[in-house]
């Protein structure tokens, strides 16, 4: 690692990207003073308004947790195991072998600073040292940034992460580069600064670099204002479209960003939920699951890499969160980025929430310590396997309910086939040519299936007086029939100056989250979808 | 309460105070959708990207905590009790009777929603219902707002609170009204938006309403830009000056703010640390401590009230934090304000940290439930008594080391005397007239003692070539001699357009926090102060 590091360059100076606001954050003089004197022995320190630790009412916390290997590492062994299957759906009592650790009030040797005296006190924005250091090691190992002096910094989840990035990089009214479909809450976060978003076309692997180049090269500042300098991307299990970008594509996109001096915000909550290709039930039954014999290290290396892996300049700000693999309520995540951006983002934290909640951070620290870092990676693999099973049986339900035809678009899709769903031929044969009901690409990562429903002209004609788009009308029909998806228009910038507004009367898009659905409800969902499509499309 | 509430009016419309940014926060459409459908029975809800609760690694948490009556309610019984005194300083093993409660993974009847399935999941910005409701009841009881439709909203501490308020109310470059001395971190929070601060003169009770009126009435917008419309105040145990504002003064200040349409941000972390008047050791020895026979309810009613008590219009945004009476690391606090401001502040939270950390919130919820609300008030009283003892022995140390003369300025100071400290007459008698070394007002609330040192002209002459002010030179001498205070210039706006910059060569101010100092270190501090003053002032 260190010899490799010697060959990497440090981040280049990208400070010209900072907004007026971003430049204006100041270090708190009190905090600077504390840093200057905090370690002098014998000094009587009366500068801090910190309360006395002996008056904290919580004296100790015993944490009971699952072992890191609580879940099978591969979906194969999961789905072949009847006892596992029962446990997975709560049909039999779970039989975890819980681990237990205690966060004590008083500091003790070897507690790694994970005590309540420390954790419940004011802490610097960086958070508890042990957790910050463990996360830093893990990020280095998992993401392997291509420059030497990257930093990590804890935050309180990726919403906070994106919001802080906007505070330091975006001027009011700026235009942000987004993917064809953009995570709804990322759009909402742009509202306070009246940010506009443009959408760059995607294929089955995500954002298209040539489309990005085209858009940037053709940008006329005299008409459209300042050319965008910040891109928001969810490159793995894209929210909402479920696409995942491989190394080669990332390199191509990165090169365009370097050419046009774009900062890349990589929002990557589903990174460790890379499920791999969907194989229909019958195929799964007769083939071995790839990765069944992988070591944890091999598994980690097999994942589509982070943008950091191609970032030789420090122009990527990556945000991770523990939400999808530990728990969202912990409100904990981290930035991996250049020293420049890390410092500015730390300053933003100082005047907002400060350090992440100390109790939650200490509990995460205890968990990581008990598990060890290798155990943590094994845990990630288990969670990934669980969601892979969920992905599989949800897509199975679509296959079972509809006639699904896989159309391999090109060689390069590598199996990320577009699936076209038709009504089953069950006596209700439609007149004339067989019409596709919807399309989807089985996701290789993340929690979402993204359906595209094409509305034929006669429907557009029938509802042309409706205030609602066909997308929302169909969404309402689905809700009335008992299932609620997220409608596609949530994931499209439709505000002031919007340039890329889809025609929601031509196509409807629906994001289905499969994270909570049972196999029975998955089948029921597919059936409701089927019935509602027939109803809605009835000529 | 309800009949009283019927006579109160609702908040008036103050929406013209919202900044461009403050108006622009949007509700996340996903969150709005969730609210719309979340309670429909039987509906299959596949719109949320929430992870599955069965995969949260933490299965339960046992919390061990102090009983609400762990500490004596009055400083009198504290300081008269030898066994208590030993325990207070760790000379004898503490004998708490800990309470224990468990936060389980699965929801159960009667758990008030304080389970990990809920607490570790995504939650609305309002946080866990039980905690939000308990805090709301408590705020109503403790602060008694003078209008009917006030709201409370959890935040992640008062730094977050103030920062959110600036996001919704301040335009870049605005001028904020501050007190004569302003909490350093409140100034730092203004930097990103390039806010200016003006300082309104204080007496021993805090901000002077006639000075505020004068300043606002004389504001020439053609010269100084928009007249300020937001005031930042720490009215109890003011940070740094330690002053506390009573009801009458608050009414007078409020009336000026209503007249000039000012929003009052009441940052009140020390509200429940109202220690009462300092009485020198000998006086304490021969008089009963007031309040020894008070009930908890009487104690609560005896506190200097919040600005909310006089707020008939909803122009106060009050921020509370659990930092000083539970623990800062919990990163939990709350707003009490009008529905308009509460709604905007909730939106700010949605695109930042979202709900406060669920684990920490659940633990606070469990504690409040175990203690009951009456017990919680009793706990507050105990913490207040502990800091009162600390205040007393620190001021005692100053009395013991220096000749302190109390100068009762006027009748109305009610004992908040200015204390003038002279060198003890111990053979090192100075030549000529006896010169005061420093002044202070023993604080009646909070954690700080604020010293004023007047530098005589010969010192100004001696150091006129120094780059550092006399205030910082003396501060450095103190640090070199072994004690670090916070220097006064941290608490003064000295940035662009500053109008009220004190002459740090004429007077030096020093904030002493007594929250952590032992009696021995308090004496040592006083002695170092004495020696450093003699050294520094030596002719």
CSV table of N, CA and C in Angstrom, one decimal, chain A residues 21 24-26 30 33 37 43-44 46-53 55-57 59-62 64-66 88 119-122 156 159-160 163 167 188 191-192 323-324 326-331 350-355 357-358 363 379 386-387 390 447 475 479 482-484 486 511 513 515-516, chain B residues 21 24-26 30 33 37 43-44 46-53 55-62 64-66 88 119-122 156 159-160 163 167 188 191-192 323-324 326-331 350-355 357-358 379 386-387 390 447 475 479 482-484 486 511 513 515-516:
chain,number,residue,atom,x,y,z
A,21,UNK,N,-20.1,31.3,-0.5
A,21,UNK,CA,-20.5,30.8,0.8
A,21,UNK,C,-19.4,29.7,1.2
A,24,UNK,N,-16.5,31.2,2.7
A,24,UNK,CA,-16.7,32.1,3.8
A,24,UNK,C,-16.8,31.3,5.2
A,25,UNK,N,-16.9,30.0,5.1
A,25,UNK,CA,-16.9,29.3,6.4
A,25,UNK,C,-15.6,29.5,7.2
A,26,UNK,N,-15.7,29.9,8.4
A,26,UNK,CA,-14.6,30.1,9.2
A,26,UNK,C,-14.4,29.1,10.3
A,30,UNK,N,-12.9,29.4,19.1
A,30,UNK,CA,-12.9,28.6,20.4
A,30,UNK,C,-12.3,27.2,20.1
A,33,UNK,N,-8.7,27.3,19.4
A,33,UNK,CA,-8.0,27.4,20.7
A,33,UNK,C,-7.9,26.1,21.4
A,37,UNK,N,-4.4,24.1,22.7
A,37,UNK,CA,-4.0,23.9,24.1
A,37,UNK,C,-4.5,22.6,24.8
A,43,UNK,N,-2.0,22.1,32.5
A,43,UNK,CA,-2.7,23.3,32.2
A,43,UNK,C,-4.1,23.3,32.8
A,44,UNK,N,-4.5,24.3,33.4
A,44,UNK,CA,-5.9,24.4,33.9
A,44,UNK,C,-6.7,25.0,32.8
A,46,UNK,N,-10.0,26.4,31.3
A,46,UNK,CA,-11.3,26.9,31.8
A,46,UNK,C,-11.9,27.7,30.6
A,47,UNK,N,-11.6,27.2,29.4
A,47,UNK,CA,-12.1,28.0,28.2
A,47,UNK,C,-13.4,27.3,27.6
A,48,UNK,N,-13.7,26.1,28.0
A,48,UNK,CA,-14.8,25.4,27.3
A,48,UNK,C,-16.0,25.4,28.2
A,49,UNK,N,-17.1,25.6,27.5
A,49,UNK,CA,-18.4,25.6,28.2
A,49,UNK,C,-19.0,24.2,28.3
A,50,UNK,N,-18.1,23.2,28.2
A,50,UNK,CA,-18.6,21.8,28.3
A,50,UNK,C,-19.1,21.5,29.7
A,51,UNK,N,-20.2,20.8,29.8
A,51,UNK,CA,-20.8,20.4,31.1
A,51,UNK,C,-19.9,19.3,31.7
A,52,UNK,N,-20.1,19.0,32.9
A,52,UNK,CA,-19.3,18.0,33.6
A,52,UNK,C,-19.8,16.6,33.3
A,53,UNK,N,-18.9,15.7,33.0
A,53,UNK,CA,-19.2,14.3,32.6
A,53,UNK,C,-19.9,13.5,33.7
A,55,UNK,N,-22.1,14.4,35.5
A,55,UNK,CA,-23.6,14.7,35.6
A,55,UNK,C,-24.3,14.1,34.5
A,56,UNK,N,-23.6,13.4,33.6
A,56,UNK,CA,-24.4,12.7,32.5
A,56,UNK,C,-25.2,11.6,33.1
A,57,UNK,N,-26.5,11.5,32.8
A,57,UNK,CA,-27.3,10.6,33.5
A,57,UNK,C,-27.1,9.1,33.1
A,59,UNK,N,-25.1,5.9,32.7
A,59,UNK,CA,-23.9,5.4,33.3
A,59,UNK,C,-23.2,4.2,32.5
A,60,UNK,N,-24.0,3.5,31.8
A,60,UNK,CA,-23.4,2.5,30.9
A,60,UNK,C,-24.5,2.0,29.9
A,61,UNK,N,-24.1,1.4,28.8
A,61,UNK,CA,-25.0,0.9,27.8
A,61,UNK,C,-24.5,-0.5,27.4
A,62,UNK,N,-25.3,-1.5,27.5
A,62,UNK,CA,-25.0,-2.8,27.0
A,62,UNK,C,-25.7,-3.0,25.6
A,64,UNK,N,-26.5,-5.4,22.5
A,64,UNK,CA,-26.6,-6.8,22.0
A,64,UNK,C,-26.8,-6.7,20.5
A,65,UNK,N,-25.9,-7.5,19.8
A,65,UNK,CA,-25.9,-7.3,18.3
A,65,UNK,C,-25.7,-8.7,17.7
A,66,UNK,N,-26.0,-8.7,16.4
A,66,UNK,CA,-25.8,-9.9,15.6
A,66,UNK,C,-24.3,-10.1,15.3
A,88,UNK,N,-35.8,-16.4,7.5
A,88,UNK,CA,-35.8,-15.1,6.7
A,88,UNK,C,-37.2,-14.5,6.8
A,119,UNK,N,-18.0,9.9,24.6
A,119,UNK,CA,-19.0,9.9,23.5
A,119,UNK,C,-20.1,10.9,23.8
A,120,UNK,N,-20.4,11.1,25.1
A,120,UNK,CA,-21.6,12.0,25.4
A,120,UNK,C,-21.1,13.4,25.6
A,121,UNK,N,-19.8,13.7,25.5
A,121,UNK,CA,-19.3,15.0,25.6
A,121,UNK,C,-19.4,15.7,24.2
A,122,UNK,N,-19.2,17.0,24.2
A,122,UNK,CA,-18.9,17.7,22.9
A,122,UNK,C,-17.7,17.0,22.3
A,156,UNK,N,-23.6,13.0,8.9
A,156,UNK,CA,-24.8,12.4,9.5
A,156,UNK,C,-25.8,11.8,8.5
A,159,UNK,N,-27.9,12.6,3.0
A,159,UNK,CA,-28.7,13.8,2.8
A,159,UNK,C,-27.9,15.0,3.3
A,160,UNK,N,-27.4,14.8,4.5
A,160,UNK,CA,-26.5,15.8,5.1
A,160,UNK,C,-25.3,16.0,4.2
A,163,UNK,N,-26.2,17.9,1.1
A,163,UNK,CA,-26.5,19.3,1.5
A,163,UNK,C,-25.3,20.1,1.8
A,167,UNK,N,-23.6,23.5,-0.1
A,167,UNK,CA,-23.3,24.7,0.6
A,167,UNK,C,-21.9,25.2,0.2
A,188,UNK,N,-34.8,18.0,-4.2
A,188,UNK,CA,-35.4,18.8,-3.1
A,188,UNK,C,-34.3,19.6,-2.4
A,191,UNK,N,-33.5,23.0,-3.9
A,191,UNK,CA,-34.5,24.0,-3.9
A,191,UNK,C,-34.1,25.3,-3.1
A,192,UNK,N,-33.6,25.2,-1.9
A,192,UNK,CA,-33.2,26.4,-1.2
A,192,UNK,C,-32.3,27.3,-1.9
A,323,UNK,N,-26.7,3.7,6.3
A,323,UNK,CA,-28.1,3.4,6.3
A,323,UNK,C,-28.5,2.1,5.8
A,324,UNK,N,-27.9,1.7,4.6
A,324,UNK,CA,-28.5,0.5,4.0
A,324,UNK,C,-27.8,-0.8,4.5
A,326,UNK,N,-26.2,-0.9,7.9
A,326,UNK,CA,-26.3,-1.0,9.4
A,326,UNK,C,-27.8,-0.6,9.7
A,327,UNK,N,-28.0,0.7,9.7
A,327,UNK,CA,-29.3,1.2,10.0
A,327,UNK,C,-29.4,2.7,9.8
A,328,UNK,N,-30.5,3.2,9.1
A,328,UNK,CA,-30.6,4.7,8.8
A,328,UNK,C,-30.7,5.5,10.1
A,329,UNK,N,-31.3,5.0,11.1
A,329,UNK,CA,-31.6,5.8,12.3
A,329,UNK,C,-30.3,6.1,13.1
A,330,UNK,N,-29.2,5.5,12.7
A,330,UNK,CA,-27.9,5.9,13.3
A,330,UNK,C,-27.4,7.2,12.8
A,331,UNK,N,-28.0,7.7,11.6
A,331,UNK,CA,-27.6,8.9,11.0
A,331,UNK,C,-26.0,9.1,11.0
A,350,UNK,N,-19.3,22.2,11.5
A,350,UNK,CA,-19.0,23.0,12.8
A,350,UNK,C,-20.1,23.9,13.2
A,351,UNK,N,-20.8,24.5,12.1
A,351,UNK,CA,-21.8,25.5,12.4
A,351,UNK,C,-23.2,24.8,12.2
A,352,UNK,N,-23.3,23.5,12.1
A,352,UNK,CA,-24.6,22.9,12.0
A,352,UNK,C,-24.7,21.8,13.1
A,353,UNK,N,-24.7,20.6,12.7
A,353,UNK,CA,-25.0,19.5,13.7
A,353,UNK,C,-23.8,19.2,14.5
A,354,UNK,N,-22.6,19.7,14.2
A,354,UNK,CA,-21.3,19.3,14.8
A,354,UNK,C,-21.1,17.8,14.6
A,355,UNK,N,-20.5,17.2,15.6
A,355,UNK,CA,-20.2,15.8,15.5
A,355,UNK,C,-21.5,14.9,15.4
A,357,UNK,N,-24.1,12.1,16.4
A,357,UNK,CA,-24.5,11.7,17.7
A,357,UNK,C,-23.5,10.7,18.3
A,358,UNK,N,-22.9,11.1,19.5
A,358,UNK,CA,-21.9,10.3,20.1
A,358,UNK,C,-22.3,8.9,20.6
A,363,UNK,N,-21.7,3.2,19.5
A,363,UNK,CA,-22.2,1.9,19.3
A,363,UNK,C,-21.7,1.3,18.0
A,379,UNK,N,-20.1,-9.1,7.0
A,379,UNK,CA,-21.4,-8.6,7.3
A,379,UNK,C,-22.1,-8.0,6.1
A,386,UNK,N,-28.9,-11.0,1.3
A,386,UNK,CA,-30.3,-10.9,1.6
A,386,UNK,C,-31.1,-10.1,0.6
A,387,UNK,N,-30.6,-9.0,0.2
A,387,UNK,CA,-31.3,-8.2,-0.8
A,387,UNK,C,-31.2,-8.8,-2.2
A,390,UNK,N,-34.1,-11.0,-2.3
A,390,UNK,CA,-35.3,-10.2,-2.4
A,390,UNK,C,-35.5,-9.7,-3.9
A,447,UNK,N,-31.9,-1.4,-4.5
A,447,UNK,CA,-33.2,-1.8,-3.9
A,447,UNK,C,-34.3,-1.5,-4.8
A,475,UNK,N,-50.7,5.7,-11.9
A,475,UNK,CA,-50.2,5.6,-10.5
A,475,UNK,C,-51.4,5.5,-9.5
A,479,UNK,N,-52.6,2.6,-7.0
A,479,UNK,CA,-52.8,2.9,-5.5
A,479,UNK,C,-54.2,2.5,-5.1
A,482,UNK,N,-54.4,-1.1,-4.7
A,482,UNK,CA,-53.8,-1.6,-3.5
A,482,UNK,C,-52.2,-1.7,-3.5
A,483,UNK,N,-51.6,-1.0,-4.5
A,483,UNK,CA,-50.1,-1.0,-4.4
A,483,UNK,C,-49.6,0.4,-4.8
A,484,UNK,N,-48.6,0.8,-4.0
A,484,UNK,CA,-48.1,2.2,-4.2
A,484,UNK,C,-46.6,2.1,-4.6
A,486,UNK,N,-43.3,4.6,-6.4
A,486,UNK,CA,-43.0,6.0,-6.6
A,486,UNK,C,-43.1,6.4,-8.0
A,511,UNK,N,-40.9,3.5,-9.8
A,511,UNK,CA,-39.9,2.9,-9.0
A,511,UNK,C,-40.5,2.0,-8.0
A,513,UNK,N,-39.6,-0.3,-4.8
A,513,UNK,CA,-38.6,-0.8,-3.9
A,513,UNK,C,-39.0,-2.1,-3.4
A,515,UNK,N,-37.3,-3.7,-1.0
A,515,UNK,CA,-36.6,-4.0,0.3
A,515,UNK,C,-37.5,-4.6,1.4
A,516,UNK,N,-38.8,-4.4,1.3
A,516,UNK,CA,-39.7,-4.9,2.4
A,516,UNK,C,-40.7,-5.9,2.0
B,21,UNK,N,-34.0,32.2,0.5
B,21,UNK,CA,-33.7,30.8,0.7
B,21,UNK,C,-34.8,30.2,1.6
B,24,UNK,N,-37.7,29.1,-0.1
B,24,UNK,CA,-37.5,28.2,-1.2
B,24,UNK,C,-37.4,26.7,-0.8
B,25,UNK,N,-37.3,26.4,0.5
B,25,UNK,CA,-37.3,25.0,0.9
B,25,UNK,C,-38.6,24.4,0.5
B,26,UNK,N,-38.5,23.2,-0.1
B,26,UNK,CA,-39.7,22.5,-0.5
B,26,UNK,C,-39.8,21.2,0.3
B,30,UNK,N,-41.5,12.7,-2.0
B,30,UNK,CA,-41.5,11.3,-1.5
B,30,UNK,C,-42.1,11.3,0.0
B,33,UNK,N,-45.7,12.0,0.0
B,33,UNK,CA,-46.4,10.8,-0.4
B,33,UNK,C,-46.5,9.8,0.7
B,37,UNK,N,-50.1,8.1,2.3
B,37,UNK,CA,-50.5,6.7,2.2
B,37,UNK,C,-50.0,5.8,3.4
B,43,UNK,N,-52.6,-1.8,2.2
B,43,UNK,CA,-51.9,-1.3,1.0
B,43,UNK,C,-50.4,-1.9,1.0
B,44,UNK,N,-50.0,-2.3,-0.2
B,44,UNK,CA,-48.6,-2.8,-0.4
B,44,UNK,C,-47.8,-1.5,-0.7
B,46,UNK,N,-44.5,0.1,-1.7
B,46,UNK,CA,-43.2,-0.2,-2.3
B,46,UNK,C,-42.5,1.1,-2.8
B,47,UNK,N,-42.8,2.2,-2.1
B,47,UNK,CA,-42.3,3.5,-2.6
B,47,UNK,C,-41.1,3.9,-1.8
B,48,UNK,N,-40.8,3.3,-0.7
B,48,UNK,CA,-39.7,3.8,0.2
B,48,UNK,C,-38.4,3.0,0.0
B,49,UNK,N,-37.3,3.7,-0.1
B,49,UNK,CA,-36.0,3.0,-0.1
B,49,UNK,C,-35.5,2.5,1.2
B,50,UNK,N,-36.4,2.4,2.2
B,50,UNK,CA,-35.9,2.1,3.6
B,50,UNK,C,-35.4,0.6,3.6
B,51,UNK,N,-34.3,0.4,4.2
B,51,UNK,CA,-33.8,-1.0,4.3
B,51,UNK,C,-34.7,-1.8,5.3
B,52,UNK,N,-34.5,-3.1,5.3
B,52,UNK,CA,-35.3,-4.0,6.1
B,52,UNK,C,-34.8,-4.0,7.6
B,53,UNK,N,-35.7,-3.8,8.5
B,53,UNK,CA,-35.4,-3.7,9.9
B,53,UNK,C,-34.8,-5.0,10.5
B,55,UNK,N,-32.5,-6.6,9.2
B,55,UNK,CA,-31.1,-6.7,9.0
B,55,UNK,C,-30.3,-5.7,9.8
B,56,UNK,N,-31.0,-4.9,10.7
B,56,UNK,CA,-30.3,-4.0,11.6
B,56,UNK,C,-29.4,-4.9,12.5
B,57,UNK,N,-28.2,-4.6,12.7
B,57,UNK,CA,-27.3,-5.5,13.5
B,57,UNK,C,-27.6,-5.4,15.0
B,58,UNK,N,-28.2,-4.3,15.4
B,58,UNK,CA,-28.3,-4.2,16.9
B,58,UNK,C,-29.6,-4.8,17.3
B,59,UNK,N,-29.6,-5.7,18.2
B,59,UNK,CA,-30.8,-6.4,18.6
B,59,UNK,C,-31.5,-5.9,19.8
B,60,UNK,N,-30.7,-5.4,20.7
B,60,UNK,CA,-31.3,-4.6,21.9
B,60,UNK,C,-30.2,-3.9,22.6
B,61,UNK,N,-30.7,-2.9,23.4
B,61,UNK,CA,-29.7,-2.0,24.1
B,61,UNK,C,-30.3,-1.9,25.5
B,62,UNK,N,-29.4,-2.3,26.5
B,62,UNK,CA,-29.8,-2.1,27.9
B,62,UNK,C,-29.1,-0.8,28.4
B,64,UNK,N,-28.3,1.8,31.4
B,64,UNK,CA,-28.2,2.0,32.9
B,64,UNK,C,-28.0,3.5,33.1
B,65,UNK,N,-28.8,4.0,34.0
B,65,UNK,CA,-28.9,5.4,34.2
B,65,UNK,C,-29.1,5.8,35.7
B,66,UNK,N,-28.8,7.0,35.9
B,66,UNK,CA,-28.9,7.5,37.3
B,66,UNK,C,-30.4,7.8,37.6
B,88,UNK,N,-19.0,14.0,45.6
B,88,UNK,CA,-19.0,15.0,44.5
B,88,UNK,C,-17.6,15.0,43.9
B,119,UNK,N,-36.7,3.1,15.9
B,119,UNK,CA,-35.6,4.1,16.2
B,119,UNK,C,-34.5,4.1,15.2
B,120,UNK,N,-34.2,2.9,14.7
B,120,UNK,CA,-33.0,2.7,13.8
B,120,UNK,C,-33.4,2.8,12.3
B,121,UNK,N,-34.7,3.0,12.1
B,121,UNK,CA,-35.2,3.2,10.7
B,121,UNK,C,-35.2,4.7,10.3
B,122,UNK,N,-35.4,5.0,9.1
B,122,UNK,CA,-35.6,6.4,8.7
B,122,UNK,C,-36.8,6.9,9.5
B,156,UNK,N,-30.8,19.1,16.3
B,156,UNK,CA,-29.6,18.3,16.8
B,156,UNK,C,-28.7,19.2,17.6
B,159,UNK,N,-26.5,24.7,18.1
B,159,UNK,CA,-25.7,25.1,16.9
B,159,UNK,C,-26.4,24.9,15.7
B,160,UNK,N,-27.0,23.7,15.6
B,160,UNK,CA,-27.9,23.3,14.4
B,160,UNK,C,-29.1,24.3,14.4
B,163,UNK,N,-28.1,27.7,13.2
B,163,UNK,CA,-27.8,27.6,11.8
B,163,UNK,C,-29.0,27.5,11.0
B,167,UNK,N,-30.6,30.1,8.1
B,167,UNK,CA,-31.0,29.6,6.7
B,167,UNK,C,-32.3,30.2,6.3
B,188,UNK,N,-19.5,32.8,14.4
B,188,UNK,CA,-18.9,31.9,13.3
B,188,UNK,C,-20.0,31.4,12.4
B,191,UNK,N,-20.7,33.6,9.4
B,191,UNK,CA,-19.7,33.8,8.4
B,191,UNK,C,-20.1,33.3,7.0
B,192,UNK,N,-20.7,32.1,6.9
B,192,UNK,CA,-21.0,31.7,5.5
B,192,UNK,C,-21.8,32.6,4.7
B,323,UNK,N,-27.8,19.5,26.0
B,323,UNK,CA,-26.4,19.4,26.3
B,323,UNK,C,-26.0,19.7,27.7
B,324,UNK,N,-26.6,20.7,28.4
B,324,UNK,CA,-26.1,21.1,29.7
B,324,UNK,C,-26.7,20.3,30.8
B,326,UNK,N,-28.4,17.0,30.2
B,326,UNK,CA,-28.3,15.5,30.0
B,326,UNK,C,-26.8,15.3,29.5
B,327,UNK,N,-26.6,15.5,28.2
B,327,UNK,CA,-25.3,15.4,27.6
B,327,UNK,C,-25.2,15.9,26.2
B,328,UNK,N,-24.1,16.6,25.9
B,328,UNK,CA,-24.0,17.2,24.6
B,328,UNK,C,-23.9,16.2,23.4
B,329,UNK,N,-23.2,15.1,23.8
B,329,UNK,CA,-23.0,14.0,22.7
B,329,UNK,C,-24.3,13.4,22.2
B,330,UNK,N,-25.4,13.7,22.9
B,330,UNK,CA,-26.7,13.2,22.4
B,330,UNK,C,-27.1,14.0,21.2
B,331,UNK,N,-26.6,15.2,21.0
B,331,UNK,CA,-26.9,16.1,19.9
B,331,UNK,C,-28.5,16.1,19.7
B,350,UNK,N,-35.1,18.5,6.7
B,350,UNK,CA,-35.3,17.4,5.7
B,350,UNK,C,-34.2,17.3,4.7
B,351,UNK,N,-33.6,18.4,4.4
B,351,UNK,CA,-32.5,18.3,3.4
B,351,UNK,C,-31.1,18.3,4.1
B,352,UNK,N,-31.1,18.2,5.4
B,352,UNK,CA,-29.8,18.1,6.1
B,352,UNK,C,-29.7,16.9,6.9
B,353,UNK,N,-29.7,17.0,8.2
B,353,UNK,CA,-29.4,15.8,8.9
B,353,UNK,C,-30.6,14.9,9.1
B,354,UNK,N,-31.8,15.3,8.7
B,354,UNK,CA,-33.1,14.7,8.9
B,354,UNK,C,-33.4,14.5,10.4
B,355,UNK,N,-34.0,13.4,10.8
B,355,UNK,CA,-34.3,13.2,12.2
B,355,UNK,C,-33.0,13.2,13.0
B,357,UNK,N,-30.4,11.5,15.6
B,357,UNK,CA,-30.1,10.1,15.7
B,357,UNK,C,-31.1,9.3,16.5
B,358,UNK,N,-31.6,8.3,15.9
B,358,UNK,CA,-32.7,7.5,16.5
B,358,UNK,C,-32.3,6.8,17.8
B,379,UNK,N,-34.6,16.2,38.3
B,379,UNK,CA,-33.2,16.0,37.8
B,379,UNK,C,-32.6,17.3,37.5
B,386,UNK,N,-25.7,21.3,41.5
B,386,UNK,CA,-24.3,21.0,41.4
B,386,UNK,C,-23.5,22.1,40.8
B,387,UNK,N,-24.0,22.8,39.8
B,387,UNK,CA,-23.3,23.9,39.2
B,387,UNK,C,-23.3,25.1,40.1
B,390,UNK,N,-20.5,24.7,42.2
B,390,UNK,CA,-19.2,25.0,41.5
B,390,UNK,C,-19.0,26.5,41.3
B,447,UNK,N,-22.6,28.9,33.3
B,447,UNK,CA,-21.3,28.3,33.6
B,447,UNK,C,-20.1,29.2,33.6
B,475,UNK,N,-3.6,37.4,28.1
B,475,UNK,CA,-4.1,36.1,27.9
B,475,UNK,C,-3.0,35.1,27.8
B,479,UNK,N,-1.8,31.9,30.1
B,479,UNK,CA,-1.6,30.6,29.5
B,479,UNK,C,-0.2,30.1,29.9
B,482,UNK,N,0.0,28.9,33.2
B,482,UNK,CA,-0.7,27.6,33.5
B,482,UNK,C,-2.2,27.7,33.6
B,483,UNK,N,-2.9,28.7,33.1
B,483,UNK,CA,-4.3,28.7,33.1
B,483,UNK,C,-4.9,29.4,31.8
B,484,UNK,N,-5.8,28.7,31.2
B,484,UNK,CA,-6.4,29.2,29.9
B,484,UNK,C,-7.8,29.6,30.1
B,486,UNK,N,-11.1,32.0,28.0
B,486,UNK,CA,-11.4,32.4,26.6
B,486,UNK,C,-11.3,33.9,26.6
B,511,UNK,N,-13.4,35.1,29.7
B,511,UNK,CA,-14.5,34.2,30.1
B,511,UNK,C,-13.9,33.0,30.8
B,513,UNK,N,-14.8,29.4,32.5
B,513,UNK,CA,-15.8,28.4,32.6
B,513,UNK,C,-15.5,27.6,33.9
B,515,UNK,N,-17.2,24.9,34.9
B,515,UNK,CA,-17.9,23.6,34.9
B,515,UNK,C,-17.0,22.4,35.3
B,516,UNK,N,-15.8,22.5,35.1
B,516,UNK,CA,-14.9,21.4,35.3
B,516,UNK,C,-13.9,21.5,36.4
